[in-house]
C-alpha positions as a printed NumPy array, in Angstrom:
array([[-31.166,  61.277, -23.425],
       [-29.697,  62.146, -20.095],
       [-30.845,  58.759, -18.773],
       [-28.595,  56.825, -21.219],
       [-25.524,  56.796, -18.887],
       [-27.788,  55.476, -16.149],
       [-28.867,  52.508, -18.288],
       [-25.29 ,  51.812, -19.333],
       [-24.217,  51.743, -15.7  ],
       [-27.213,  49.559, -14.838],
       [-26.448,  47.043, -17.602],
       [-22.755,  46.923, -16.673],
       [-23.672,  46.452, -13.014],
       [-25.988,  43.544, -13.835],
       [-23.327,  41.853, -15.981],
       [-20.723,  42.485, -13.289],
       [-22.981,  40.974, -10.645],
       [-23.686,  37.912, -12.809],
       [-19.967,  37.442, -13.505],
       [-19.051,  37.642,  -9.816],
       [-21.956,  35.364,  -8.84 ],
       [-20.993,  32.747, -11.453],
       [-17.381,  32.677, -10.258],
       [-18.048,  32.727,  -6.543],
       [-17.2  ,  29.321,  -4.997],
       [-20.285,  27.558,  -3.736],
       [-20.319,  25.751,  -0.413],
       [-21.118,  22.537,  -2.274],
       [-17.767,  22.742,  -4.081],
       [-16.006,  22.089,  -0.793],
       [-17.913,  18.892,  -0.066],
       [-15.268,  16.527,  -1.6  ],
       [-12.683,  17.584,   0.991],
       [-14.397,  15.427,   3.576],
       [-14.861,  12.653,   1.024],
       [-11.161,  12.793,   0.156],
       [-10.277,  12.335,   3.82 ],
       [-12.649,   9.382,   4.136],
       [-11.351,   7.964,   0.87 ],
       [ -7.763,   8.308,   2.083],
       [ -8.637,   6.4  ,   5.257],
       [-10.305,   3.69 ,   3.174],
       [ -7.195,   3.416,   1.001],
       [ -5.066,   3.182,   4.137],
       [ -7.305,   0.457,   5.569],
       [ -7.202,  -1.597,   2.367],
       [ -3.425,  -1.278,   2.178],
       [ -2.988,  -2.286,   5.82 ],
       [ -5.388,  -5.222,   5.435],
       [ -2.849,  -6.626,   2.983],
       [  0.335,  -5.68 ,   4.828],
       [ -0.921,  -7.344,   8.016],
       [ -2.034, -10.507,   6.23 ],
       [  0.177, -13.573,   6.724],
       [  1.233, -13.566,   3.058],
       [  3.153, -10.381,   3.844],
       [  3.708, -10.759,   7.564],
       [  5.451, -14.154,   7.259],
       [  8.362, -12.415,   5.544],
       [  8.45 ,  -9.442,   7.941],
       [  9.207, -11.248,  11.235],
       [ 10.48 ,  -9.555,  14.369],
       [ 12.775, -12.413,  15.384],
       [ 14.812, -13.182,  12.217],
       [ 12.909, -16.444,  11.771],
       [ 10.818, -16.611,   8.574],
       [  7.293, -17.858,   9.093],
       [  5.27 , -20.293,   6.992],
       [  1.656, -21.168,   6.312],
       [ -1.6  , -19.492,   7.168],
       [ -0.877, -20.131,  10.849],
       [  2.584, -18.504,  10.547],
       [  4.646, -21.271,  12.144],
       [  8.464, -20.948,  12.221],
       [ 10.146, -22.031,   8.985],
       [ 11.063, -25.692,   8.889],
       [ 14.723, -26.802,   8.997],
       [ 15.697, -24.057,  11.471],
       [ 15.989, -21.447,   8.745],
       [ 16.945, -17.948,   9.838],
       [ 17.763, -14.56 ,   8.361],
       [ 21.518, -14.897,   7.912],
       [ 23.775, -11.954,   7.137],
       [ 22.052, -10.747,   3.966],
       [ 18.401, -11.759,   4.583],
       [ 18.857, -14.856,   2.374],
       [ 19.565, -17.489,   5.001],
       [ 22.924, -19.179,   5.512],
       [ 25.521, -20.13 ,   2.936],
       [ 24.696, -23.846,   3.045],
       [ 20.932, -23.269,   3.253],
       [ 20.363, -20.175,   1.192],
       [ 16.72 , -19.25 ,   0.534],
       [ 17.222, -19.818,  -3.171],
       [ 18.278, -23.405,  -2.552],
       [ 14.565, -24.218,  -2.381],
       [ 12.748, -21.029,  -3.368],
       [ 13.095, -20.46 ,  -7.087],
       [ 11.71 , -17.676,  -9.26 ],
       [  8.239, -19.249,  -9.335],
       [  6.066, -21.611,  -7.316],
       [  6.919, -25.302,  -7.499],
       [  3.596, -27.022,  -8.117],
       [  5.064, -30.46 ,  -7.396],
       [  6.622, -29.817,  -4.002],
       [  4.465, -26.889,  -2.93 ],
       [  7.537, -24.72 ,  -2.292],
       [  6.589, -21.101,  -3.022],
       [  8.764, -19.007,  -5.263],
       [  9.203, -15.539,  -6.743],
       [ 12.141, -13.47 ,  -8.013],
       [ 14.714, -12.451,  -5.355],
       [ 13.023, -14.487,  -2.594],
       [ 14.259, -13.277,   0.786],
       [ 13.213, -11.968,   4.169],
       [ 12.44 ,  -8.29 ,   4.427],
       [ 15.306,  -6.375,   6.074],
       [ 15.26 ,  -6.449,   9.879],
       [ 14.488,  -2.72 ,   9.885],
       [ 11.197,  -3.6  ,   8.218],
       [ 10.089,  -6.107,  10.858],
       [  6.317,  -5.698,  11.215],
       [  5.401,  -8.699,  13.328],
       [  3.776,  -7.547,  16.582],
       [  3.41 ,  -3.905,  15.5  ],
       [  0.159,  -1.977,  15.227],
       [ -1.026,  -0.73 ,  11.852],
       [  0.078,   2.787,  12.777],
       [  3.541,   1.558,  13.75 ],
       [  3.861,  -0.418,  10.512],
       [  2.876,   2.654,   8.477],
       [  5.373,   4.824,  10.367],
       [  8.129,   2.306,   9.749],
       [  7.131,   2.031,   6.095],
       [  7.507,   5.792,   5.609],
       [ 10.716,   6.168,   7.642],
       [ 13.548,   6.388,   5.09 ],
       [ 16.064,   5.337,   7.735],
       [ 14.192,   2.031,   8.045],
       [ 12.647,   1.408,   4.618],
       [ 15.813,   1.095,   2.546],
       [ 15.981,   4.846,   1.865],
       [ 12.875,   4.658,  -0.331],
       [ 10.972,   7.798,  -1.297],
       [  7.198,   7.768,  -1.646],
       [  7.612,   7.195,  -5.368],
       [  9.989,   4.294,  -4.707],
       [  7.526,   2.754,  -2.245],
       [  4.637,   2.954,  -4.697],
       [  6.756,   1.27 ,  -7.358],
       [  7.929,  -1.416,  -4.921],
       [  4.468,  -2.171,  -3.585],
       [  2.659,  -2.192,  -6.929],
       [  5.268,  -3.656,  -9.291],
       [  7.712,  -5.861,  -7.369],
       [  7.119,  -9.527,  -8.261],
       [  7.912, -10.655,  -4.725],
       [  5.263,  -8.339,  -3.263],
       [  2.711,  -9.321,  -5.907],
       [  3.403, -13.007,  -5.228],
       [  0.938, -12.618,  -2.333],
       [ -1.885, -12.952,  -4.876],
       [ -0.315, -15.984,  -6.569],
       [  0.934, -18.005,  -3.574],
       [  0.239, -21.392,  -5.117],
       [ -0.394, -24.568,  -3.136],
       [  1.258, -25.896,   0.003],
       [  3.005, -29.261,   0.408],
       [ -0.369, -30.935,   0.978],
       [ -1.822, -29.547,  -2.235],
       [ -4.001, -26.96 ,  -0.499],
       [ -4.34 , -23.514,  -1.993],
       [ -2.708, -20.864,   0.186],
       [ -5.029, -18.101,   1.318],
       [ -5.034, -14.764,  -0.478],
       [ -5.008, -11.283,   1.052],
       [ -8.518,  -9.948,   1.804],
       [ -8.145,  -7.241,  -0.857],
       [ -7.709,  -7.93 ,  -4.574],
       [ -4.403,  -7.114,  -6.24 ],
       [ -5.923,  -4.331,  -8.327],
       [ -7.691,  -2.806,  -5.321],
       [ -4.438,  -2.934,  -3.354],
       [ -2.482,  -1.2  ,  -6.114],
       [ -5.129,   1.481,  -6.418],
       [ -5.255,   1.973,  -2.646],
       [ -1.462,   2.322,  -2.432],
       [ -1.345,   4.824,  -5.289],
       [ -4.226,   6.859,  -3.885],
       [ -2.904,   6.855,  -0.315],
       [  0.473,   8.187,  -1.359],
       [ -1.087,  10.642,  -3.831],
       [ -3.153,  12.061,  -0.946],
       [ -0.069,  12.631,   1.193],
       [  0.409,   9.219,   2.868],
       [ -1.515,  10.396,   5.921],
       [ -1.648,   7.918,   8.8  ],
       [ -5.073,   8.133,  10.469],
       [ -4.969,   9.124,  14.122],
       [ -7.499,   6.41 ,  15.   ]])
């Protein structure tokens, strides 16, 4: 009978060991950290593949002159930024660019058509520099991360890139190299993971 406390202690020790063992983090549980980093870089790359495509870059010039076409030539008719990013009073952007593409003339259109603000000029910048400018609230229109996600995944003018219509010669304009849904997902994931700009 004297051995009963020994067995009680033994049983409790075994259960205690099993409990600790079951709740001890395994090395394998930390594997996704590396995957998350790789995934974040992939999201960044997809996002930047779109932002550096001419559909976006044509409206983010460094010289106040909007660009046109897949070859990004200067806008016809000597169009320029003007005081409010909408051209000049007599030749306002909305004189030709309506809220949707004109299939007869080939003039592209989307709501609030305009050049991106001069502070968001991306032309000639590296991907890293574009990302830094995108995140800088003094240069991005005072947008928070949440505001940027909303802008980049919901704004009709941004999403126009995937519905650019035809040009004046009836040719379909090229699309960004990433699908619209992949781009949205990449943007959401990149910001959700801290909007980290890869060092390389």
